[in-house]
CSV table of C-alpha atoms in Angstrom, one decimal:
chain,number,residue,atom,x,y,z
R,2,UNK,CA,-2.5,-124.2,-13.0
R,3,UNK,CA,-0.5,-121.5,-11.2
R,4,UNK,CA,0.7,-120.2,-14.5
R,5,UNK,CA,-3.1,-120.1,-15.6
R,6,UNK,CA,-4.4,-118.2,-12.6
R,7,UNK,CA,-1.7,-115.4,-12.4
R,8,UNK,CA,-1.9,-114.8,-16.3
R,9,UNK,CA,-6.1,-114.9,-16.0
R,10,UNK,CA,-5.5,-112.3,-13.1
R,11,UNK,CA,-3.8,-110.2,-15.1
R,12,UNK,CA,-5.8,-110.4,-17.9
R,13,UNK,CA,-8.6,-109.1,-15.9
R,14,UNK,CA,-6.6,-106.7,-14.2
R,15,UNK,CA,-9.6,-103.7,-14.4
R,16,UNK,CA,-12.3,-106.0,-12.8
R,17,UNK,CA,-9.9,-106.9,-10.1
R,18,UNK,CA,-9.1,-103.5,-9.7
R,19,UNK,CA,-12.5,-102.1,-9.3
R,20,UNK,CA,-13.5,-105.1,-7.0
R,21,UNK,CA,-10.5,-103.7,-4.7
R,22,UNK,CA,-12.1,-100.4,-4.7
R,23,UNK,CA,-15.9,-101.6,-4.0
R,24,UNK,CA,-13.7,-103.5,-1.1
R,25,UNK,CA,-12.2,-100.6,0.4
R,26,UNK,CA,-15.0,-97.8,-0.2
R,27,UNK,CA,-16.9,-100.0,2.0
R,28,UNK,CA,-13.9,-100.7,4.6
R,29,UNK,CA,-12.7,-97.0,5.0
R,30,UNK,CA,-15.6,-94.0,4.9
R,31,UNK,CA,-13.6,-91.4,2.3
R,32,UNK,CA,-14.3,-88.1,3.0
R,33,UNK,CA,-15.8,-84.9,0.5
R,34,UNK,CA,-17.3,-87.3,-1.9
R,35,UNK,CA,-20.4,-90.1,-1.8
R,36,UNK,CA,-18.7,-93.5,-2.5
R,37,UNK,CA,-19.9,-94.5,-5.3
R,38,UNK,CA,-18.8,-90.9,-6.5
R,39,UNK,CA,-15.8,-91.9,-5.5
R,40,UNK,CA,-16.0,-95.5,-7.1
R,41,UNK,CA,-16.6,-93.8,-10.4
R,42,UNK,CA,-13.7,-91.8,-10.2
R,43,UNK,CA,-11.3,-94.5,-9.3
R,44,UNK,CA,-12.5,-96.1,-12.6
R,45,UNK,CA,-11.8,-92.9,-14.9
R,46,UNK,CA,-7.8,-93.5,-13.1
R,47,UNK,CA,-7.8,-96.8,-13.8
R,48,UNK,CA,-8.8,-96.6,-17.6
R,49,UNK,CA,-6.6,-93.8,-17.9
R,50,UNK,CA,-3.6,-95.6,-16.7
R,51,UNK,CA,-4.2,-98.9,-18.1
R,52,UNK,CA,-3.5,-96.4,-21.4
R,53,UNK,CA,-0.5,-94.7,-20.0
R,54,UNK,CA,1.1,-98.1,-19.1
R,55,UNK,CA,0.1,-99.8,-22.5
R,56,UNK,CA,-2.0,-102.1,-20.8
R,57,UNK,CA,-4.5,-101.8,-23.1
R,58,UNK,CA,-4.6,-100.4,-27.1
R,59,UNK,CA,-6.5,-97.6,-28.2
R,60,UNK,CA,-8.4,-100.1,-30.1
R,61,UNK,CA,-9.7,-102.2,-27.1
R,62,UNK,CA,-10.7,-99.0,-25.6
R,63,UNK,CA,-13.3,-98.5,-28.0
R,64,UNK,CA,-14.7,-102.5,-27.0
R,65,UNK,CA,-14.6,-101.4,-23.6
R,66,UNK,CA,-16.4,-98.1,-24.2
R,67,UNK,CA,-18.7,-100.4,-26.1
R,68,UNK,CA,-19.6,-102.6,-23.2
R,69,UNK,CA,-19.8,-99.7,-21.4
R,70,UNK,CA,-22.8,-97.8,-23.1
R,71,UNK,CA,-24.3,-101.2,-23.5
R,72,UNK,CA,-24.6,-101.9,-19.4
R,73,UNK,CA,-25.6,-98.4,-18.9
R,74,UNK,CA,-28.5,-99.0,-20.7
R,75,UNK,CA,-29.1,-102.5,-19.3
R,76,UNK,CA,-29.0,-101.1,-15.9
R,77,UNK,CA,-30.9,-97.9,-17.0
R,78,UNK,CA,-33.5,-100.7,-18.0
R,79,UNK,CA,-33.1,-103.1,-14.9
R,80,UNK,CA,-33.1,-100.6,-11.8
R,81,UNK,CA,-35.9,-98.8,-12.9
R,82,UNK,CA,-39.2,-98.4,-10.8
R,83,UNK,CA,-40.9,-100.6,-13.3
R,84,UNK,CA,-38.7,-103.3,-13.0
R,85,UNK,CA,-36.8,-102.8,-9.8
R,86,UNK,CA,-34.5,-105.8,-10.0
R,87,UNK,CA,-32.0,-104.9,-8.4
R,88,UNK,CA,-31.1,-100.9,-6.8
R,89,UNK,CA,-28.0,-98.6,-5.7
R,90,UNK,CA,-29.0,-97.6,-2.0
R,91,UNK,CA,-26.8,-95.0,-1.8
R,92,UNK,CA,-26.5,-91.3,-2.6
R,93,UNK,CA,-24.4,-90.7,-5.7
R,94,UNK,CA,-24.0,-86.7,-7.9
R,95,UNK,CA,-22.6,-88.6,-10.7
R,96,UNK,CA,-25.3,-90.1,-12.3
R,97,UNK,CA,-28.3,-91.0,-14.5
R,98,UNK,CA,-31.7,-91.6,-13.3
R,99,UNK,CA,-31.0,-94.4,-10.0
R,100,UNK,CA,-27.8,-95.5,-11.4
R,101,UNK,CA,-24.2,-94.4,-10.4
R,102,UNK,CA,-22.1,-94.0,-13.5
R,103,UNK,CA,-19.4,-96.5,-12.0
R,104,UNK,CA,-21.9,-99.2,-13.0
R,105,UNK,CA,-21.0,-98.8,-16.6
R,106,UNK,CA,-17.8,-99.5,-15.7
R,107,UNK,CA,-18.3,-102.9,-14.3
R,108,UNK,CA,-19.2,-103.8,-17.7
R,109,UNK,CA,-16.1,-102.5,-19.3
R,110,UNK,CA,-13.8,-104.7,-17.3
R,111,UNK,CA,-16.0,-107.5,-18.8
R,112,UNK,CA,-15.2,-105.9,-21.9
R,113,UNK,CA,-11.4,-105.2,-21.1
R,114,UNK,CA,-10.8,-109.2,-19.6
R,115,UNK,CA,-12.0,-110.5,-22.8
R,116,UNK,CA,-9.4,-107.8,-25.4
R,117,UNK,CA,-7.0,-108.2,-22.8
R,118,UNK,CA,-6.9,-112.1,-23.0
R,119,UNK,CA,-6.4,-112.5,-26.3
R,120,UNK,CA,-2.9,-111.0,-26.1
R,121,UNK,CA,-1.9,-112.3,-22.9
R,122,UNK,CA,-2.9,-115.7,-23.6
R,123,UNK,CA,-2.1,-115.9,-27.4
R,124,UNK,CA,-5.5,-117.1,-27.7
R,125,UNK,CA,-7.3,-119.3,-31.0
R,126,UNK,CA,-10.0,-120.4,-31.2
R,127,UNK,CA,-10.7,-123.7,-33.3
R,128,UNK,CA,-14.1,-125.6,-34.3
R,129,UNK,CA,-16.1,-122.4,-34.2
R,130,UNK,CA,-19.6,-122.2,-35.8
R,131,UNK,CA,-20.4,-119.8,-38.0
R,132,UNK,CA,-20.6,-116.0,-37.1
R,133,UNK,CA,-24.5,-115.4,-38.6
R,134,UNK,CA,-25.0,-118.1,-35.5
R,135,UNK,CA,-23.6,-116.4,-33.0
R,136,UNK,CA,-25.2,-113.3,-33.8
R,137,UNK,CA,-28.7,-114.9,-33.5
R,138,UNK,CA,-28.1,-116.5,-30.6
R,139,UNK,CA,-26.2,-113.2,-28.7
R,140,UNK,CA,-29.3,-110.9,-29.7
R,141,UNK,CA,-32.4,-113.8,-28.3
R,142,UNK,CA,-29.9,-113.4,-25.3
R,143,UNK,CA,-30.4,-109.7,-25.0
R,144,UNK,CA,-33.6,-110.0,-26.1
R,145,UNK,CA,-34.4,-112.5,-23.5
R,146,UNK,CA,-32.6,-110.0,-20.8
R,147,UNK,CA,-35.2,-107.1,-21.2
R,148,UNK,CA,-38.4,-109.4,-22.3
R,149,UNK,CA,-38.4,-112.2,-20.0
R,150,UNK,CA,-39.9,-109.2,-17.6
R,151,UNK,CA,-43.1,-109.5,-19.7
R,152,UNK,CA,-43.1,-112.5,-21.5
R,153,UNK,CA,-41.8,-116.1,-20.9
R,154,UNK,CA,-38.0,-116.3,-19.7
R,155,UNK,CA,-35.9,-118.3,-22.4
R,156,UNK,CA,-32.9,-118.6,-20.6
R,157,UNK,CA,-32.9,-122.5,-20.1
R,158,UNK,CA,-33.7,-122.5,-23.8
R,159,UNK,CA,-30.7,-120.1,-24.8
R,160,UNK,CA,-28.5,-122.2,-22.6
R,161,UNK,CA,-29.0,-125.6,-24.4
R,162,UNK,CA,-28.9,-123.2,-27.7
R,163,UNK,CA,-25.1,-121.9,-26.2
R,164,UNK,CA,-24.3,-125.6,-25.2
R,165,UNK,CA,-25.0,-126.8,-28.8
R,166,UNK,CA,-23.6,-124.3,-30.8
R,167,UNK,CA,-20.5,-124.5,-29.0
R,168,UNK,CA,-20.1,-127.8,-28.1
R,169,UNK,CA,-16.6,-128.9,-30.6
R,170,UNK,CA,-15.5,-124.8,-30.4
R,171,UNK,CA,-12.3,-125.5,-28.5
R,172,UNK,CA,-9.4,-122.8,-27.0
R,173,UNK,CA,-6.2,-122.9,-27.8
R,174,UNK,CA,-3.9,-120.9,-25.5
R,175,UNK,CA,0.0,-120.4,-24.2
R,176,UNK,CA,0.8,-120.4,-20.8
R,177,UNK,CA,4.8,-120.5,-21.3
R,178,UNK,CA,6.3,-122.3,-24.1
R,179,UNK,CA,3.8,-124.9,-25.0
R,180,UNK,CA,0.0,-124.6,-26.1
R,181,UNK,CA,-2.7,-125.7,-24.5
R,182,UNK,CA,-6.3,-126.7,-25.2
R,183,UNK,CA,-9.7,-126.3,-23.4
R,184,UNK,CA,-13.5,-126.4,-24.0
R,185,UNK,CA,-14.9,-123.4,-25.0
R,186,UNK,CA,-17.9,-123.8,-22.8
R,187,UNK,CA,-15.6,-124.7,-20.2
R,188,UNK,CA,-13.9,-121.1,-20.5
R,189,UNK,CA,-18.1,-119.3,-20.6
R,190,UNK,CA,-18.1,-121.7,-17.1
R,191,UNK,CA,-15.1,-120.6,-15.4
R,192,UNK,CA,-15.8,-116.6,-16.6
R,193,UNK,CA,-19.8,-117.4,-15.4
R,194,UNK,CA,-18.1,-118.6,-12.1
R,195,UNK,CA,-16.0,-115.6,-11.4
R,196,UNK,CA,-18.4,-112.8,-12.7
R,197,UNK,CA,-20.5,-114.8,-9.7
R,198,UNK,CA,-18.1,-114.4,-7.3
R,199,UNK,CA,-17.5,-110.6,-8.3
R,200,UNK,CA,-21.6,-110.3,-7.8
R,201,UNK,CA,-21.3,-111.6,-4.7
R,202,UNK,CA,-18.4,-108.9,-3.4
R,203,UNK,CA,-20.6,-106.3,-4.9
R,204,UNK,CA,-23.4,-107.6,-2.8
R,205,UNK,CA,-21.6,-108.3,0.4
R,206,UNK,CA,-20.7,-104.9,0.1
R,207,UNK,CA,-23.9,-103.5,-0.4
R,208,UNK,CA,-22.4,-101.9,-3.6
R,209,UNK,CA,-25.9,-103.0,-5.0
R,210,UNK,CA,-28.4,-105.1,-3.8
R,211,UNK,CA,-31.2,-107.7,-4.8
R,212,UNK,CA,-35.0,-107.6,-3.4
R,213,UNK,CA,-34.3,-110.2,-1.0
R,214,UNK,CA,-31.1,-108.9,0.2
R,215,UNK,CA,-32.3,-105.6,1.1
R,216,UNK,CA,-33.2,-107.2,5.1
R,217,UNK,CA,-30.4,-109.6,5.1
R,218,UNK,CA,-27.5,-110.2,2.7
R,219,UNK,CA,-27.3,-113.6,1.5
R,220,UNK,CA,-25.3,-115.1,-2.0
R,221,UNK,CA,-26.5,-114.6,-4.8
R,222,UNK,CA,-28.3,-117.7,-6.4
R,223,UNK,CA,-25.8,-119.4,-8.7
């Protein structure tokens, strides 16, 4: 287990990083910039040396920008005065419409656990259901993310869809020597549980904030 969580730490090395900077823009007021200014400039370093250090391949990159463009957009989407489900409070120069560019960077280290996992767990995946299914199910998802506003939410459908279609998809992964076997839906849990942690720091932080945390910070419902 101790094998496990070091080499799941470093495989999610940029979203551990970024969570220490939302940590310590909060703690310590840095001066000549707004801190989320700051907070999207501490991303650009840490992209650019997870290249220098071969951290991550050239390849990845363009996944990561990927995710990247993608949660722009859904934020574009979500904190606008139409929607208004969650907002930025603070002042920021570097960004587009109400959201700080950083943002799309939160989405990248999503993006960078995932293509940094498969190498540093020398993952396979066995039992898995056919692509064309995936697809479906992974666009009703997004779908579901913008339309649910305006039409009925699907997500309790989607999960029962996820829990089907994945329920004999199993990981196979190294820790040292030997190879070891989990649940698929078992590794969507654990990443579901830490993403909520991570939302949570952002929160606490007052990084970004819900409606009903705006008067008084509470956790995020699970």
């Amino acid at each position: 287990m101790l094998v496990f969580g070091i080499k799941q730490a470093w495989a999610a090395l940029f979203g551990g990083l970024l969570l220490l900077a939302i940590v310590v823009t909060k703690l310590f007021e840095l001066p000549w910039l707004a801190r989320y200014d700051w907070l999207f400039l501490a991303a650009i370093l840490i992209q650019i040396g997870m290249l220098l250090f071969r951290l991550e391949r050239p390849r990845e990159v363009l996944i990561i920008l990927l995710f990247h463009l993608v949660g722009l957009g859904m934020e574009l989407f979500k904190t606008s005065a139409l929607i208004g489900s969650w907002q930025y409070p603070e002042e920021a120069f570097f960004r587009i419409a109400g959201v700080p560019l950083f943002t799309g960077f939160m989405y990248a280290a999503v993006g960078s656990y995932i293509a940094r996992a498969w190498r540093v767990l020398d993952l396979e995946i066995t039992h898995y259901p056919r692509r064309i299914y995936t697809c479906l199910v992974g666009m009703a998802i997004y779908i579901n993310f913008f339309s649910h506003h305006f039409a009925p939410d699907m997500r309790w459908v989607l999960f029962v869809c996820v829990c089907v279609l994945y329920a004999r998809t199993v990981v196979v992964y190294r820790l040292s020597k030997h190879r070891h076997t989990m649940p698929l839906l078992v590794g969507f849990g654990l990443i579901a549980l830490f993403i909520w942690f991570a939302e949570n720091i952002g929160t606490a932080t007052k990084t970004w904030l819900y409606p009903a945390q705006i008067d008084q910070w509470h956790p995020v419902s699970i």
